[in-house]
């Protein structure tokens, strides 16, 4: 049996840190409000000339280095992003060029907003299981500061920029045990950027009905963490680390409670990174791998929900 396993992680955060105190000067808000409702203390903001691909490149270089692989052995690049550099080519193709990969490997983007990384990991798993690829670079990268309305206090306090990456290879043992993905487009207008290429003229900024998103997020995350364990040999007590999408500390806490996991077993970076959408899970993963909390052989669960709504979860042995 062939399984997909993570053999290297990497991440990148822009140099500029924006603490809540800076937002207090821009909109009517307070550090106390932001921290108590979201857990966020600060976020990183990309330079004007720093793109999603630029950040993804730095994360990818670290992940490839950690994996010990030759970059030209990568046979698939999946870039999860909702803030691509260009309409086309895909950010994955731009990244392939910037990495200097010359083997004509497959490269494409995945657009599932904050669920982008779990969608991309699940796709990578299936490419490995079907034998279509053996060594995959999965990147989640976002420049959300460029689609935030900095005069809208209900959204501008939430988001940040960054990128994370993993290298996944075929192996004999798990690896990824299971992944589940869902979407429900009837909720599209609750979290959206209304303008786009073929429908221009509306707002080009994030618009969100925060409390509706919050309620759906808690319910769907509670359901999906049960669903992803079903049919595996694992149960809740086997989970060593929950590595959730980092949108809001209160959503994360509710999911951990559902899994009967103490917060010490949850990787939490939302306080430092804000919500970095598709980048949040690989960023959190890399932080915890590099600081030694996540160890080889441990069981990890990823879960995320974002605009669409699109959501999902992955259970794996690291
Ligand atoms: C956005 C979120 C933090 C708001 O928290 P909330 O407790 O639901 O707050 P509400 O939206 O009900 O607003 C409560 C009050 O705070 C105000 N408020 C909103 N943003 C504020 C801010 N940044 N600072 C101060 N007050 C703010 C609102 O105007 C409202 O005031 P009112 O009662 O006078 O009308 C919360 O809904 C949330 O996290 N939702 C999920 C968002 C998310 O995760 N999105 C991404 C998913 S990938």
CSV table of C-alpha atoms and ligand atoms in Angstrom, one decimal:
chain,number,residue,atom,x,y,z
A,1,UNK,CA,0.0,0.0,0.0
A,2,UNK,CA,1.3,3.5,-0.9
A,3,UNK,CA,0.8,6.4,1.5
A,4,UNK,CA,1.7,10.1,1.4
A,5,UNK,CA,3.9,11.4,4.1
A,6,UNK,CA,5.3,14.9,5.0
A,7,UNK,CA,9.1,14.9,4.9
A,8,UNK,CA,9.9,18.6,5.1
A,9,UNK,CA,8.2,21.8,6.3
A,10,UNK,CA,9.1,25.5,5.8
A,11,UNK,CA,7.5,28.9,6.3
A,12,UNK,CA,8.0,32.6,5.7
A,13,UNK,CA,6.5,35.7,7.3
A,14,UNK,CA,7.0,39.3,6.0
A,15,UNK,CA,9.3,41.4,8.1
A,16,UNK,CA,6.8,44.1,9.0
A,17,UNK,CA,4.7,43.4,12.1
A,18,UNK,CA,1.5,45.3,12.7
A,19,UNK,CA,0.5,45.1,16.4
A,20,UNK,CA,-3.1,45.8,17.4
A,21,UNK,CA,-2.0,49.2,18.7
A,22,UNK,CA,-1.3,50.3,15.1
A,23,UNK,CA,-4.9,49.4,14.2
A,24,UNK,CA,-6.2,51.4,17.1
A,25,UNK,CA,-4.9,54.5,15.2
A,26,UNK,CA,-6.5,53.5,11.9
A,27,UNK,CA,-10.1,52.4,12.9
A,28,UNK,CA,-12.3,52.6,16.0
A,29,UNK,CA,-11.1,49.5,17.8
A,30,UNK,CA,-9.0,48.4,20.7
A,31,UNK,CA,-6.4,45.9,21.5
A,32,UNK,CA,-8.7,44.6,24.3
A,33,UNK,CA,-11.6,44.0,21.8
A,34,UNK,CA,-9.4,42.3,19.2
A,35,UNK,CA,-7.7,40.0,21.7
A,36,UNK,CA,-10.9,39.1,23.6
A,37,UNK,CA,-12.9,38.3,20.4
A,38,UNK,CA,-10.2,36.7,18.3
A,39,UNK,CA,-7.0,36.0,20.3
A,40,UNK,CA,-5.0,38.1,17.7
A,41,UNK,CA,-2.2,40.3,19.1
A,42,UNK,CA,-0.3,41.1,15.8
A,43,UNK,CA,-0.1,40.1,12.2
A,44,UNK,CA,2.7,40.4,9.5
A,45,UNK,CA,2.2,42.6,6.4
A,46,UNK,CA,3.9,42.1,3.1
A,47,UNK,CA,5.8,44.9,1.4
A,48,UNK,CA,4.0,46.5,-1.6
A,49,UNK,CA,6.6,44.8,-3.9
A,50,UNK,CA,6.4,41.4,-2.1
A,51,UNK,CA,4.1,39.0,-3.8
A,52,UNK,CA,2.4,35.7,-2.8
A,53,UNK,CA,4.9,33.8,-5.0
A,54,UNK,CA,7.8,35.7,-3.4
A,55,UNK,CA,6.7,34.5,0.1
A,56,UNK,CA,5.8,31.0,-1.2
A,57,UNK,CA,9.3,30.8,-2.7
A,58,UNK,CA,11.0,31.4,0.7
A,59,UNK,CA,8.7,28.9,2.4
A,60,UNK,CA,9.3,26.3,-0.3
A,61,UNK,CA,13.1,26.7,-0.2
A,62,UNK,CA,13.1,25.9,3.5
A,63,UNK,CA,10.7,22.9,3.1
A,64,UNK,CA,12.8,21.5,0.2
A,65,UNK,CA,16.0,22.0,2.3
A,66,UNK,CA,14.4,20.3,5.3
A,67,UNK,CA,13.3,17.3,3.1
A,68,UNK,CA,16.8,16.7,1.8
A,69,UNK,CA,15.4,16.3,-1.7
A,70,UNK,CA,16.7,17.6,-5.0
A,71,UNK,CA,14.3,20.2,-6.2
A,72,UNK,CA,14.2,18.6,-9.7
A,73,UNK,CA,12.8,15.4,-8.2
A,74,UNK,CA,9.6,17.2,-7.4
A,75,UNK,CA,7.0,16.0,-9.9
A,76,UNK,CA,4.0,18.2,-8.8
A,77,UNK,CA,3.6,21.7,-7.3
A,78,UNK,CA,0.3,22.7,-5.8
A,79,UNK,CA,-0.1,26.3,-4.6
A,80,UNK,CA,-3.1,27.0,-2.5
A,81,UNK,CA,-3.9,30.7,-2.6
A,82,UNK,CA,-6.8,33.1,-3.0
A,83,UNK,CA,-4.4,36.0,-3.7
A,84,UNK,CA,-2.4,34.9,-6.7
A,85,UNK,CA,0.3,37.1,-8.2
A,86,UNK,CA,-1.5,37.3,-11.6
A,87,UNK,CA,-4.8,36.1,-13.2
A,88,UNK,CA,-2.6,33.7,-15.1
A,89,UNK,CA,-0.2,31.9,-15.2
A,90,UNK,CA,-0.9,30.1,-11.9
A,91,UNK,CA,1.2,31.0,-8.9
A,92,UNK,CA,2.4,27.4,-9.0
A,93,UNK,CA,3.9,27.9,-12.5
A,94,UNK,CA,5.6,31.1,-11.3
A,95,UNK,CA,7.0,29.3,-8.3
A,96,UNK,CA,8.3,26.5,-10.5
A,97,UNK,CA,10.2,29.1,-12.5
A,98,UNK,CA,11.5,30.9,-9.4
A,99,UNK,CA,12.7,27.6,-7.9
A,100,UNK,CA,14.5,26.8,-11.1
A,101,UNK,CA,12.8,23.5,-11.5
A,102,UNK,CA,13.4,22.4,-15.1
A,103,UNK,CA,11.8,19.0,-15.2
A,104,UNK,CA,8.4,20.1,-16.7
A,105,UNK,CA,6.6,18.8,-13.6
A,106,UNK,CA,2.8,19.4,-13.1
A,107,UNK,CA,2.0,22.7,-11.5
A,108,UNK,CA,-1.4,24.2,-10.6
A,109,UNK,CA,-3.2,26.4,-8.1
A,110,UNK,CA,-6.0,25.5,-5.7
A,111,UNK,CA,-8.6,28.1,-4.7
A,112,UNK,CA,-10.5,27.1,-1.6
A,113,UNK,CA,-9.7,30.3,0.4
A,114,UNK,CA,-8.9,29.4,4.0
A,115,UNK,CA,-9.5,25.7,3.3
A,116,UNK,CA,-7.0,25.8,0.5
A,117,UNK,CA,-4.2,23.9,2.3
A,118,UNK,CA,-6.4,21.0,3.4
A,119,UNK,CA,-7.8,20.8,-0.1
A,120,UNK,CA,-4.3,20.9,-1.6
A,121,UNK,CA,-3.0,18.2,0.9
A,122,UNK,CA,-6.0,16.0,0.0
A,123,UNK,CA,-5.3,16.4,-3.7
A,124,UNK,CA,-1.6,15.6,-3.2
A,125,UNK,CA,-2.6,12.5,-1.2
A,126,UNK,CA,-4.7,11.3,-4.1
A,127,UNK,CA,-2.0,12.0,-6.7
A,128,UNK,CA,0.3,9.8,-4.6
A,129,UNK,CA,-2.2,7.0,-4.1
A,130,UNK,CA,-3.0,6.8,-7.8
A,131,UNK,CA,0.8,6.8,-8.7
A,132,UNK,CA,0.5,10.1,-10.7
A,133,UNK,CA,3.1,11.7,-8.5
A,134,UNK,CA,5.8,10.7,-6.0
A,135,UNK,CA,7.2,13.9,-4.6
A,136,UNK,CA,5.0,16.9,-4.2
A,137,UNK,CA,5.5,20.5,-3.0
A,138,UNK,CA,2.4,21.9,-1.4
A,139,UNK,CA,2.4,25.6,-0.7
A,140,UNK,CA,-0.1,27.8,1.0
A,141,UNK,CA,0.6,31.5,0.6
A,142,UNK,CA,-1.5,34.7,0.9
A,143,UNK,CA,-1.3,38.5,0.5
A,144,UNK,CA,-4.5,39.2,2.3
A,145,UNK,CA,-3.4,42.7,3.3
A,146,UNK,CA,-3.9,43.6,-0.4
A,147,UNK,CA,-7.7,42.6,-0.3
A,148,UNK,CA,-8.5,44.1,3.1
A,149,UNK,CA,-10.5,47.3,3.4
A,150,UNK,CA,-8.3,49.1,6.0
A,151,UNK,CA,-11.3,51.3,6.9
A,152,UNK,CA,-13.6,48.4,7.8
A,153,UNK,CA,-12.9,47.5,11.5
A,154,UNK,CA,-15.0,44.3,11.3
A,155,UNK,CA,-12.5,42.7,8.9
A,156,UNK,CA,-9.2,44.6,8.9
A,157,UNK,CA,-8.2,43.4,12.4
A,158,UNK,CA,-8.4,39.8,11.4
A,159,UNK,CA,-6.0,39.1,8.5
A,160,UNK,CA,-2.3,38.8,7.9
A,161,UNK,CA,0.2,37.7,5.2
A,162,UNK,CA,2.6,34.8,5.0
A,163,UNK,CA,3.4,31.4,3.4
A,164,UNK,CA,4.0,27.8,4.5
A,165,UNK,CA,5.1,24.8,2.5
A,166,UNK,CA,5.5,21.0,2.9
A,167,UNK,CA,7.2,18.4,0.8
A,168,UNK,CA,5.1,15.2,0.6
A,169,UNK,CA,6.5,11.9,-0.8
A,170,UNK,CA,5.2,8.3,-1.4
A,171,UNK,CA,6.1,5.9,1.4
A,172,UNK,CA,5.1,2.4,2.6
A,173,UNK,CA,3.5,3.4,6.0
A,174,UNK,CA,1.0,6.1,6.9
A,175,UNK,CA,1.4,9.1,6.3
A,176,UNK,CA,-2.0,10.4,5.6
A,177,UNK,CA,-4.7,8.1,6.9
A,178,UNK,CA,-7.7,10.1,5.7
A,179,UNK,CA,-9.0,13.4,4.4
A,180,UNK,CA,-12.5,14.8,4.0
A,181,UNK,CA,-13.5,17.8,1.9
A,182,UNK,CA,-16.8,19.7,1.7
A,183,UNK,CA,-18.3,22.8,0.2
A,184,UNK,CA,-21.7,24.6,0.3
A,185,UNK,CA,-21.9,27.5,-2.2
A,186,UNK,CA,-25.3,28.6,-0.9
A,187,UNK,CA,-23.3,30.5,1.8
A,188,UNK,CA,-21.1,32.3,-0.8
A,189,UNK,CA,-22.3,35.8,0.2
A,190,UNK,CA,-21.4,35.4,3.9
A,191,UNK,CA,-17.6,35.7,3.2
A,192,UNK,CA,-16.5,37.0,-0.1
A,193,UNK,CA,-14.6,39.5,-2.2
A,194,UNK,CA,-17.5,40.6,-4.4
A,195,UNK,CA,-15.5,41.8,-7.4
A,196,UNK,CA,-13.5,39.7,-9.8
A,197,UNK,CA,-12.2,39.3,-13.4
A,198,UNK,CA,-15.5,38.4,-15.1
A,199,UNK,CA,-17.7,40.3,-12.6
A,200,UNK,CA,-15.9,43.6,-12.1
A,201,UNK,CA,-17.4,46.8,-10.6
A,202,UNK,CA,-18.1,45.6,-7.0
A,203,UNK,CA,-15.9,46.0,-4.0
A,204,UNK,CA,-12.5,44.4,-4.4
A,205,UNK,CA,-12.2,43.9,-0.6
A,206,UNK,CA,-13.1,41.2,1.9
A,207,UNK,CA,-16.7,41.4,3.0
A,208,UNK,CA,-17.9,39.2,5.9
A,209,UNK,CA,-20.9,38.5,8.0
A,210,UNK,CA,-18.7,37.6,11.0
A,211,UNK,CA,-21.2,36.1,13.4
A,212,UNK,CA,-22.7,33.9,10.7
A,213,UNK,CA,-19.3,32.7,9.7
A,214,UNK,CA,-18.4,32.0,13.3
A,215,UNK,CA,-21.5,29.9,13.9
A,216,UNK,CA,-21.1,27.8,10.7
A,217,UNK,CA,-17.4,27.4,11.4
A,218,UNK,CA,-17.9,26.0,14.9
A,219,UNK,CA,-20.6,23.5,13.8
A,220,UNK,CA,-18.8,22.3,10.7
A,221,UNK,CA,-15.5,21.9,12.4
A,222,UNK,CA,-17.1,19.9,15.1
A,223,UNK,CA,-18.6,17.6,12.5
A,224,UNK,CA,-15.6,17.2,10.2
A,225,UNK,CA,-13.2,16.2,12.9
A,226,UNK,CA,-15.4,13.2,13.8
A,227,UNK,CA,-15.9,12.4,10.1
A,228,UNK,CA,-12.2,12.3,9.2
A,229,UNK,CA,-11.5,9.8,12.0
A,230,UNK,CA,-14.3,7.4,10.8
A,231,UNK,CA,-13.0,4.4,9.0
A,232,UNK,CA,-9.5,4.9,10.3
A,233,UNK,CA,-7.8,2.8,13.0
A,234,UNK,CA,-7.5,6.0,15.0
A,235,UNK,CA,-9.8,7.7,17.6
A,236,UNK,CA,-9.7,11.1,19.3
A,237,UNK,CA,-7.4,10.0,22.1
A,238,UNK,CA,-4.7,9.1,19.5
A,239,UNK,CA,-4.3,12.7,18.4
A,240,UNK,CA,-1.1,14.2,19.6
A,241,UNK,CA,-1.6,17.7,18.0
A,242,UNK,CA,-4.4,19.6,16.5
A,243,UNK,CA,-3.0,22.0,13.8
A,244,UNK,CA,-6.1,24.0,13.0
A,245,UNK,CA,-6.7,26.9,10.6
A,246,UNK,CA,-5.9,30.0,12.6
A,247,UNK,CA,-8.9,32.3,12.2
A,248,UNK,CA,-10.1,32.8,15.7
A,249,UNK,CA,-9.0,31.5,19.1
A,250,UNK,CA,-12.6,30.9,20.1
A,251,UNK,CA,-13.4,28.7,17.1
A,252,UNK,CA,-10.2,26.7,17.7
A,253,UNK,CA,-11.0,26.3,21.4
A,254,UNK,CA,-14.5,24.9,20.5
A,255,UNK,CA,-13.0,22.4,18.1
A,256,UNK,CA,-10.4,21.3,20.7
A,257,UNK,CA,-13.1,20.8,23.3
A,258,UNK,CA,-15.1,18.6,20.8
A,259,UNK,CA,-12.0,16.5,20.4
A,260,UNK,CA,-11.5,16.4,24.2
A,261,UNK,CA,-8.0,17.9,23.6
A,262,UNK,CA,-6.5,20.2,26.2
A,263,UNK,CA,-5.2,23.5,24.6
A,264,UNK,CA,-1.6,22.3,25.3
A,265,UNK,CA,-2.2,19.9,22.4
A,266,UNK,CA,-3.3,22.6,20.0
A,267,UNK,CA,-0.8,24.5,17.9
A,268,UNK,CA,-1.9,28.1,18.2
A,269,UNK,CA,-0.3,30.9,16.1
A,270,UNK,CA,-3.3,33.1,15.5
A,271,UNK,CA,-2.0,35.5,18.2
A,272,UNK,CA,1.1,36.2,16.2
A,273,UNK,CA,0.0,35.7,12.6
A,274,UNK,CA,-3.7,36.6,12.5
A,275,UNK,CA,-5.7,34.8,9.8
A,276,UNK,CA,-3.4,34.0,6.9
A,277,UNK,CA,-6.0,31.9,5.1
A,278,UNK,CA,-4.4,29.0,3.0
A,279,UNK,CA,-1.0,29.8,4.7
A,280,UNK,CA,-2.2,29.4,8.3
A,281,UNK,CA,-1.9,25.6,8.8
A,282,UNK,CA,1.5,25.1,7.1
A,283,UNK,CA,2.8,28.2,9.0
A,284,UNK,CA,1.6,26.8,12.3
A,285,UNK,CA,2.9,23.3,11.4
A,286,UNK,CA,6.4,24.6,10.6
A,287,UNK,CA,6.6,26.7,13.8
A,288,UNK,CA,5.8,23.6,15.9
A,289,UNK,CA,8.1,21.3,14.0
A,290,UNK,CA,11.0,23.7,14.3
A,291,UNK,CA,10.5,24.5,18.0
A,292,UNK,CA,10.4,20.7,18.7
A,293,UNK,CA,6.8,20.3,19.8
A,294,UNK,CA,5.8,18.2,16.8
A,295,UNK,CA,7.9,15.0,16.7
A,296,UNK,CA,8.2,12.3,14.1
A,297,UNK,CA,5.7,9.5,14.5
A,298,UNK,CA,3.0,11.7,16.2
A,299,UNK,CA,-0.6,11.9,15.0
A,300,UNK,CA,-1.7,15.3,13.7
A,301,UNK,CA,-5.1,16.6,12.7
A,302,UNK,CA,-5.5,19.6,10.3
A,303,UNK,CA,-8.9,21.2,9.9
A,304,UNK,CA,-10.0,24.4,8.1
A,305,UNK,CA,-13.0,26.3,6.8
A,306,UNK,CA,-13.2,29.3,4.6
A,307,UNK,CA,-15.2,31.3,2.0
A,308,UNK,CA,-17.5,29.2,-0.1
A,309,UNK,CA,-18.1,27.8,2.4
A,310,UNK,CA,-15.4,25.2,1.7
A,311,UNK,CA,-14.0,23.1,4.5
A,312,UNK,CA,-12.3,19.9,5.4
A,313,UNK,CA,-9.9,17.9,7.6
A,314,UNK,CA,-6.9,15.6,7.3
A,315,UNK,CA,-5.5,13.0,9.8
A,316,UNK,CA,-1.9,11.8,9.4
A,317,UNK,CA,1.1,10.4,11.1
A,318,UNK,CA,4.0,12.9,10.9
B,1,LIG,C1,-15.4,38.9,13.4
B,1,LIG,C2,-15.7,38.4,14.9
B,1,LIG,C3,-14.4,38.4,15.7
B,1,LIG,C4,-16.7,39.4,15.5
B,1,LIG,O1,-17.0,39.0,16.8
B,1,LIG,P1,-18.5,39.0,17.3
B,1,LIG,O2,-18.4,38.7,18.7
B,1,LIG,O3,-19.2,38.1,16.4
B,1,LIG,O4,-18.9,40.5,17.1
B,1,LIG,P2,-20.1,41.1,16.2
B,1,LIG,O5,-19.8,41.0,14.8
B,1,LIG,O6,-21.4,40.5,16.7
B,1,LIG,O7,-20.0,42.6,16.7
B,1,LIG,C5,-20.2,43.0,18.0
B,1,LIG,C6,-19.9,44.5,18.1
B,1,LIG,O8,-18.5,44.8,17.9
B,1,LIG,C7,-18.4,45.7,16.9
B,1,LIG,N1,-17.1,45.5,16.3
B,1,LIG,C8,-16.9,44.8,15.1
B,1,LIG,N2,-15.5,44.9,14.8
B,1,LIG,C9,-15.0,45.6,15.8
B,1,LIG,C10,-13.6,46.0,16.1
B,1,LIG,N3,-12.6,45.6,15.3
B,1,LIG,N4,-13.4,46.7,17.2
B,1,LIG,C11,-14.4,47.1,18.0
B,1,LIG,N5,-15.7,46.8,17.8
B,1,LIG,C12,-15.9,46.0,16.7
B,1,LIG,C13,-19.6,45.6,16.0
B,1,LIG,O9,-19.8,46.8,15.3
B,1,LIG,C14,-20.7,45.3,17.0
B,1,LIG,O10,-21.1,46.5,17.6
B,1,LIG,P3,-22.7,46.7,17.9
B,1,LIG,O11,-23.0,45.6,18.9
B,1,LIG,O12,-22.7,48.1,18.5
B,1,LIG,O13,-23.4,46.5,16.6
B,1,LIG,C15,-16.3,37.0,14.9
B,1,LIG,O14,-17.6,37.1,14.4
B,1,LIG,C16,-15.5,36.0,14.1
B,1,LIG,O15,-14.4,35.7,14.4
B,1,LIG,N6,-16.2,35.4,13.1
B,1,LIG,C17,-15.5,34.5,12.3
B,1,LIG,C18,-14.6,35.2,11.3
B,1,LIG,C19,-13.7,34.3,10.6
B,1,LIG,O16,-13.1,33.4,11.2
B,1,LIG,N7,-13.5,34.5,9.3
B,1,LIG,C20,-12.7,33.9,8.5
B,1,LIG,C21,-13.1,32.5,8.4
B,1,LIG,S1,-11.9,31.7,7.4
